[in-house]
Short mmCIF file of C-alpha atoms and ligand atoms in Angstrom, two decimals:
data_model
loop_
_atom_site.label_atom_id
_atom_site.label_comp_id
_atom_site.label_asym_id
_atom_site.label_seq_id
_atom_site.Cartn_x
_atom_site.Cartn_y
_atom_site.Cartn_z
CA MET M 116 9.29 48.89 11.62
CA SER M 117 10.09 49.15 15.30
CA GLN M 118 13.25 48.17 17.15
CA VAL M 119 13.87 46.92 20.16
CA LYS M 120 16.51 49.47 21.62
CA VAL M 121 19.32 48.68 24.56
CA LEU M 122 22.23 50.58 26.50
CA PHE M 123 24.99 49.13 27.78
CA VAL M 124 25.26 51.49 31.32
CA CYS M 125 29.13 51.13 33.26
CA LEU M 126 30.93 53.46 35.80
CA GLY M 127 32.90 55.90 33.13
CA ASN M 128 31.18 54.28 29.63
CA ILE M 129 35.21 53.64 28.55
CA CYS M 130 36.41 50.28 29.10
CA ARG M 131 32.60 47.84 29.24
CA SER M 132 29.63 49.62 28.72
CA PRO M 133 31.99 50.98 25.51
CA THR M 134 33.13 46.87 24.78
CA ALA M 135 29.71 45.95 24.68
CA GLU M 136 28.40 48.23 22.77
CA GLY M 137 31.07 47.00 20.01
CA VAL M 138 30.56 43.43 21.01
CA PHE M 139 26.31 43.30 20.66
CA THR M 140 26.92 45.35 17.75
CA ARG M 141 29.21 43.02 15.63
CA LEU M 142 26.81 41.08 16.94
CA VAL M 143 23.78 42.27 15.69
CA ASP M 144 25.71 43.33 12.35
CA ALA M 145 26.22 39.37 11.66
CA HIS M 146 22.49 38.37 11.97
CA ALA M 147 21.91 40.78 10.22
CA LEU M 148 19.67 42.99 12.39
CA GLY M 149 21.12 46.27 12.11
CA ASP M 150 17.81 47.83 11.77
CA ARG M 151 15.46 45.98 13.86
CA ILE M 152 19.01 46.68 16.81
CA GLN M 153 19.47 49.97 18.82
CA VAL M 154 22.46 49.79 20.94
CA ASP M 155 24.24 52.82 22.68
CA SER M 156 25.84 52.77 25.48
CA ALA M 157 26.48 55.00 28.37
CA GLY M 158 28.20 55.58 31.80
CA THR M 159 26.09 57.07 35.22
CA HIS M 160 29.23 59.09 36.11
CA ALA M 161 30.12 62.08 34.35
CA TYR M 162 33.91 61.76 34.39
CA HIS M 163 34.71 60.65 31.07
CA VAL M 164 31.97 62.46 28.75
CA GLY M 165 33.74 63.20 25.00
CA ALA M 166 36.50 61.15 25.76
CA ALA M 167 37.00 57.94 23.41
CA PRO M 168 37.14 54.47 25.50
CA ASP M 169 40.43 53.62 27.19
CA LYS M 170 43.04 52.67 24.79
CA ARG M 171 43.56 49.17 26.86
CA ALA M 172 39.43 48.13 25.93
CA GLN M 173 39.90 49.52 22.26
CA GLN M 174 43.11 47.20 21.92
CA ALA M 175 41.82 44.20 23.28
CA ALA M 176 38.14 45.06 21.21
CA ARG M 177 40.45 45.61 18.42
CA LYS M 178 42.03 41.93 18.68
CA ARG M 179 39.17 40.48 18.45
CA HIS M 180 38.35 42.32 15.21
CA ILE M 181 36.19 45.31 16.79
CA ASP M 182 36.35 48.70 16.34
CA ILE M 183 35.86 50.40 19.56
CA SER M 184 38.01 54.30 18.23
CA HIS M 185 35.43 55.93 17.18
CA LEU M 186 32.89 55.77 20.16
CA ARG M 187 32.35 58.59 22.91
CA GLY M 188 31.50 59.07 26.35
CA ARG M 189 28.11 59.80 27.11
CA GLN M 190 26.77 60.47 30.58
CA VAL M 191 22.96 58.02 31.33
CA ASP M 192 19.99 60.34 31.00
CA ARG M 193 16.66 60.55 32.10
CA ARG M 194 15.23 60.62 28.65
CA ASP M 195 17.04 56.96 28.39
CA PHE M 196 15.15 55.37 30.88
CA GLU M 197 11.61 56.49 28.17
CA HIS M 198 13.84 55.55 25.08
CA PHE M 199 15.20 52.81 25.59
CA ASP M 200 13.85 49.22 26.08
CA TYR M 201 16.39 46.91 27.86
CA ILE M 202 19.22 49.46 30.92
CA LEU M 203 21.79 46.76 30.87
CA ALA M 204 24.17 47.28 34.27
CA MET M 205 27.82 46.05 33.79
CA ASP M 206 27.48 45.65 38.19
CA HIS M 207 25.15 46.69 41.28
CA ASP M 208 26.66 49.65 41.27
CA ASN M 209 25.63 50.51 38.01
CA TYR M 210 22.32 48.65 38.22
CA THR M 211 21.54 50.19 42.01
CA HIS M 212 22.01 53.76 40.83
CA LEU M 213 20.00 52.96 37.38
CA LEU M 214 16.91 52.37 39.69
CA GLN M 215 17.87 54.96 42.07
CA MET M 216 17.54 57.66 38.32
CA SER M 217 14.70 55.36 37.67
CA PRO M 218 11.00 56.93 37.03
CA PRO M 219 8.93 53.86 38.41
CA GLU M 220 7.52 53.33 35.05
CA HIS M 221 10.49 52.17 33.57
CA GLU M 222 12.61 50.01 36.74
CA HIS M 223 11.46 47.02 34.34
CA LYS M 224 13.46 47.67 32.36
CA VAL M 225 16.75 48.00 33.89
CA SER M 226 18.79 44.34 34.54
CA LEU M 227 21.85 43.32 35.27
CA LEU M 228 24.45 42.62 31.40
CA LEU M 229 25.49 38.53 32.62
CA PRO M 230 22.21 36.36 33.90
CA PHE M 231 21.47 36.47 30.26
CA ALA M 232 24.47 34.47 29.30
CA GLY M 233 22.61 31.65 31.41
CA SER M 234 25.63 30.73 32.84
CA GLU M 235 26.23 29.46 36.26
CA GLU M 236 29.94 29.48 36.20
CA LEU M 237 29.78 33.12 35.82
CA PRO M 238 29.72 35.58 38.27
CA ASP M 239 26.20 38.17 38.06
CA GLU M 240 28.44 41.11 37.33
CA VAL M 241 31.11 42.15 34.62
CA PRO M 242 34.42 43.36 36.92
CA ASP M 243 35.48 47.19 36.53
CA PRO M 244 39.19 46.60 34.36
CA TYR M 245 39.78 50.23 34.63
CA TYR M 246 43.02 49.93 37.67
CA GLY M 247 43.90 46.71 36.75
CA GLY M 248 46.49 45.21 33.64
CA THR M 249 45.40 43.87 30.68
CA ASP M 250 44.24 41.10 31.72
CA GLY M 251 41.12 42.13 32.90
CA PHE M 252 40.55 43.63 29.63
CA GLU M 253 40.45 40.44 27.44
CA ARG M 254 37.74 39.01 31.26
CA VAL M 255 35.97 41.92 30.72
CA LEU M 256 35.23 40.55 26.38
CA ASP M 257 35.29 37.13 26.94
CA MET M 258 32.21 37.39 29.56
CA ILE M 259 30.37 40.16 27.53
CA GLU M 260 31.08 38.23 24.45
CA GLN M 261 28.90 35.24 26.38
CA ALA M 262 26.19 37.08 27.97
CA ALA M 263 26.40 39.34 24.63
CA SER M 264 25.37 35.52 21.83
CA GLY M 265 22.27 34.87 25.50
CA LEU M 266 20.65 38.56 25.03
CA LEU M 267 20.14 38.35 20.82
CA GLU M 268 18.59 35.12 21.75
CA THR M 269 16.22 36.27 24.26
CA ILE M 270 14.93 39.91 22.16
CA LYS M 271 14.90 37.20 19.27
CA GLN M 272 12.44 35.34 21.47
CA ARG M 273 10.76 38.05 22.55
CA HIS M 274 10.24 40.77 20.35
CA PHE M 275 10.81 38.84 16.66
P1 4NP I 35 34.30 52.20 33.28
O1 4NP I 35 35.21 51.76 33.80
O2 4NP I 35 32.82 51.59 34.30
O3 4NP I 35 33.86 50.42 32.52
O4 4NP I 35 34.51 52.63 31.63
C1 4NP I 35 36.26 53.00 34.42
C2 4NP I 35 36.38 54.58 34.09
C3 4NP I 35 36.62 55.45 34.46
C4 4NP I 35 36.58 55.17 36.15
C5 4NP I 35 36.35 53.69 36.46
C6 4NP I 35 35.62 53.04 36.08
N1 4NP I 35 37.62 56.46 36.54
O5 4NP I 35 37.59 56.23 38.24
O6 4NP I 35 37.43 57.69 36.07
#
């Protein structure tokens, strides 16, 4: 059975994209689609390769019963553009960076994550919480949870 492969991308792969990976993996599992949808995350930069998610991101996720402590940072690789079906950027900088890296034939796979929420109240990017307080991490989770639901519905309609 072919899988739909989803990659979440931010700058460092220690705050937003591992959070998105954790949120979306839980949602996929709750819909018993774990064997149909592969989920991963990566960063556009290599600053935190091999590192666990930021403690604040781990804690905020844990409060919602999501464990992301086992994830480790990695950098986006050219092969990712071939492997994944959806390459979802957290913000405009990540999006631009991904388009610069992508082979032309895979550019259509790259998009921003938040528009999948289908909400006019949400902005179209997840703000970088790294230099802010813990509130920022709660807001990141709220935004990502909304987008994750919309993303799963889109995938179900398009592929299953
Ligand atoms: P992320 O957050 O892109 O959501 O993982 C950041 C993590 C680290 C840095 C910036 C943003 N940094 O500058 O090291």
